XYZ file of N, CA and C in Angstrom:
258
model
N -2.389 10.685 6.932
C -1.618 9.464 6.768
C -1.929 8.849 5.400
N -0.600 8.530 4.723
C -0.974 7.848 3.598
C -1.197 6.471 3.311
N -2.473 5.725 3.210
C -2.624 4.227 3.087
C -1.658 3.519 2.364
N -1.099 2.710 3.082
C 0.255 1.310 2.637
C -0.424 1.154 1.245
N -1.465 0.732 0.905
C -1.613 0.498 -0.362
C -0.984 1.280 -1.866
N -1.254 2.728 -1.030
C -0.674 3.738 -2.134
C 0.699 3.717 -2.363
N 1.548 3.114 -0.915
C 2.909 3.087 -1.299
C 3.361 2.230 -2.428
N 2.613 0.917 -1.900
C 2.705 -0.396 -2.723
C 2.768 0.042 -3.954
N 1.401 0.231 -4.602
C 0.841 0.793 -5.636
C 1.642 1.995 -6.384
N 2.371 2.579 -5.587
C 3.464 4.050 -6.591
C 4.585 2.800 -6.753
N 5.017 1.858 -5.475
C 6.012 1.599 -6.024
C 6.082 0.404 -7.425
N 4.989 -0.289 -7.543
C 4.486 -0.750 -8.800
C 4.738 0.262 -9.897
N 3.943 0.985 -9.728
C 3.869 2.310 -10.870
C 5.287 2.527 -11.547
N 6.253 2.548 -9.934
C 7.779 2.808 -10.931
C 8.455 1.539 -11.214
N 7.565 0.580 -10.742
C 8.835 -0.507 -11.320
C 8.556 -0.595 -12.787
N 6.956 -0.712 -13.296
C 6.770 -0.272 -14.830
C 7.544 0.485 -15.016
N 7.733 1.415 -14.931
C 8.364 2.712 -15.837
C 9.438 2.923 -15.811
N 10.599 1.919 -15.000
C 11.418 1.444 -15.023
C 11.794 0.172 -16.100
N 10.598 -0.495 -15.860
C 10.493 -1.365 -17.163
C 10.681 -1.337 -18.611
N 9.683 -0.199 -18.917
C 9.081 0.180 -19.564
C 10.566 1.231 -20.493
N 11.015 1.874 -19.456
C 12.153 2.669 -19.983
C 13.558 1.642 -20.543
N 13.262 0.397 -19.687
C 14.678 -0.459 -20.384
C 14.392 -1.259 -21.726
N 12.864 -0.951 -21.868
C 12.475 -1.896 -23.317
C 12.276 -0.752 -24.199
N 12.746 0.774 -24.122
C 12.901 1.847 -24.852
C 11.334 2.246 -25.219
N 9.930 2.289 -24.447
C 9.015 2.267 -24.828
C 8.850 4.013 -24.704
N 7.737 4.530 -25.475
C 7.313 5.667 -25.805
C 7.790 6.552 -24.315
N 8.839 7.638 -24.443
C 8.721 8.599 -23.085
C 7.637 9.073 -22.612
N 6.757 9.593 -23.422
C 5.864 9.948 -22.680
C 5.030 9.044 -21.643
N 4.788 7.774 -22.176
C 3.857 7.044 -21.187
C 5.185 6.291 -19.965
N 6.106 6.261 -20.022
C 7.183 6.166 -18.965
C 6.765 7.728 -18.158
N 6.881 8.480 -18.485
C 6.606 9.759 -17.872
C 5.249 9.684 -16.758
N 4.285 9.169 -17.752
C 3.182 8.982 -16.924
C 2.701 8.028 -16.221
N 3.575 7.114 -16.256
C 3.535 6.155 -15.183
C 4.251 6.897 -13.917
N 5.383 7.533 -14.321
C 6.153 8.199 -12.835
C 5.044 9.555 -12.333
N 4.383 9.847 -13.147
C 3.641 11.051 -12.710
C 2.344 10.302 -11.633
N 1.966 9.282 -12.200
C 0.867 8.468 -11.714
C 1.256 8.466 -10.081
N 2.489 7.746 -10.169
C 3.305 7.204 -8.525
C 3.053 8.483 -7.913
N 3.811 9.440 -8.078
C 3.877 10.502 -7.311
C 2.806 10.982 -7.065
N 1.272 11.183 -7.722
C -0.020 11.726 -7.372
C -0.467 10.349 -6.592
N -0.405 9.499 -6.804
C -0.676 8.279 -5.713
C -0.288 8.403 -4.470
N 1.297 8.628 -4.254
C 2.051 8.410 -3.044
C 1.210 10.053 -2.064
N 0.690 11.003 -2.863
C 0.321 12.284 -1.930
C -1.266 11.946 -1.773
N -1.675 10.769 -1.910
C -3.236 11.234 -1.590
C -3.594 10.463 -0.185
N -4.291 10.915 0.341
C -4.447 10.613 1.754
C -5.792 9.744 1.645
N -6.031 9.519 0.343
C -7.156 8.408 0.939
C -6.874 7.109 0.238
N -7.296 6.446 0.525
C -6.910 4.490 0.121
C -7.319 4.397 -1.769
N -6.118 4.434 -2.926
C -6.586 4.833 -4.552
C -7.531 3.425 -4.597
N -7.051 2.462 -4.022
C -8.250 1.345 -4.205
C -9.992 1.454 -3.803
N -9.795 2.055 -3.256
C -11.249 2.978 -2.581
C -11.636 4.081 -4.000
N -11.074 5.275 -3.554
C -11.151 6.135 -5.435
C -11.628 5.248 -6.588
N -10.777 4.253 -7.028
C -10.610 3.252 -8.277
C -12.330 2.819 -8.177
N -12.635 2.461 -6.949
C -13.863 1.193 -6.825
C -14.729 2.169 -6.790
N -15.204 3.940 -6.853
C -16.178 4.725 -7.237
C -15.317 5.325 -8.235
N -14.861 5.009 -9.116
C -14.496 5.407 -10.650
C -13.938 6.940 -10.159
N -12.936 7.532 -9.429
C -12.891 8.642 -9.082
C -11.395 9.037 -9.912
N -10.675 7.655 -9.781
C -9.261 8.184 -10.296
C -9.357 8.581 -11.725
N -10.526 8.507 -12.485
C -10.110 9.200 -13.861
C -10.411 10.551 -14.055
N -10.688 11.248 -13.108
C -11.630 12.481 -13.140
C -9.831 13.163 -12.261
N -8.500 12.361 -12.341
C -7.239 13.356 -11.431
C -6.339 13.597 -12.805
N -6.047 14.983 -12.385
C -5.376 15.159 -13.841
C -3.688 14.069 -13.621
N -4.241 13.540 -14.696
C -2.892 12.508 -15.144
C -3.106 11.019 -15.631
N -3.768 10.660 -14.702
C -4.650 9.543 -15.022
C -6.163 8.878 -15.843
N -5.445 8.501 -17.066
C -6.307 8.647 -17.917
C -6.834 6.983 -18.017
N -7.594 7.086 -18.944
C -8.831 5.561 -18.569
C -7.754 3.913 -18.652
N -7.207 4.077 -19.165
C -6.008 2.754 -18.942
C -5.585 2.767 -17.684
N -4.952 4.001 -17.643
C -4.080 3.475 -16.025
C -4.819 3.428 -15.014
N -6.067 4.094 -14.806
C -7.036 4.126 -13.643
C -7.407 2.418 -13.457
N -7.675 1.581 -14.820
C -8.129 0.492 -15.105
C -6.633 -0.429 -14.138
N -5.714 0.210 -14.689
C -4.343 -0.688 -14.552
C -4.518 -0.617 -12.676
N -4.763 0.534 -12.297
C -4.124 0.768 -11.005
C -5.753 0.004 -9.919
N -6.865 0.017 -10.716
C -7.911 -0.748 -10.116
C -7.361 -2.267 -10.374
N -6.651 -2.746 -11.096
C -6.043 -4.592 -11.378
C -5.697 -4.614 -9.895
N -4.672 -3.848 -10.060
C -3.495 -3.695 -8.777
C -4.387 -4.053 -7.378
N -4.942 -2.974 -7.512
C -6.116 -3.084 -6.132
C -6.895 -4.522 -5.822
N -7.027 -5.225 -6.852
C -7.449 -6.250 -6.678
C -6.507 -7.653 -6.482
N -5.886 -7.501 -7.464
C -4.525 -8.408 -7.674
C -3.264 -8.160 -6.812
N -3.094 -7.275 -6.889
C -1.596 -6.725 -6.389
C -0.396 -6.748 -7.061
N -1.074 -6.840 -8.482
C 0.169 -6.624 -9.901
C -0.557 -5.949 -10.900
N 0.301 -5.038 -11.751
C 0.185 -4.562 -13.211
C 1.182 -4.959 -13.712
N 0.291 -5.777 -15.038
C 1.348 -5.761 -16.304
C 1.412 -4.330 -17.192
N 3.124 -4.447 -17.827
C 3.455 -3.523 -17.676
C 2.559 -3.052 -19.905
N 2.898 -4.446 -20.255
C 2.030 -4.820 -21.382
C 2.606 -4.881 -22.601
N 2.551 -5.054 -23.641
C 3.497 -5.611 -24.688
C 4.751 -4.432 -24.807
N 5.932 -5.486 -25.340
C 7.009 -4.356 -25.364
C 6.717 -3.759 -27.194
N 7.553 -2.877 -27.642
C 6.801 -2.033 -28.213
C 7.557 -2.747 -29.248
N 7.642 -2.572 -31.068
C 7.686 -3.107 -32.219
C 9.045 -3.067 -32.415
């Protein structure tokens, strides 16, 4: 069973990168915000749990920002998505 949190949490993930894609920001990190959701939405254990023993930076995709971004979440229950680009 996958913890409600992770749903929450992917569906955050795409509303950034949804965001993120209408303020024309770099594809690749739109990419990896949607890659993030989808390795979120398949893990069967609670990412706020992972996040709080530093585990999510050690999954391929998630690199030291977004692990940081997706531990906010866990606490807060929002990520900013963060300045729009120049």
């Amino acid at each position: 069973m996958i913890p409600s949190r992770n749903h929450a949490l992917a569906g955050e993930l795409r509303r950034i990168a949804d965001e993120l894609e209408t303020r024309q920001a770099n594809p690749f990190r739109v990419r990896a915000y949607r890659q993030a959701a989808r390795l979120i939405e398949r893990l069967t254990e609670d990412a706020g749990e992972l996040a709080r023993r530093g585990e999510l930076i050690h999954m391929k995709g998630i690199g030291k920002d977004l692990a940081r971004k997706i531990a906010l979440f866990c606490e807060t229950g929002r990520i900013d998505a963060g300045p729009s680009p120049p």
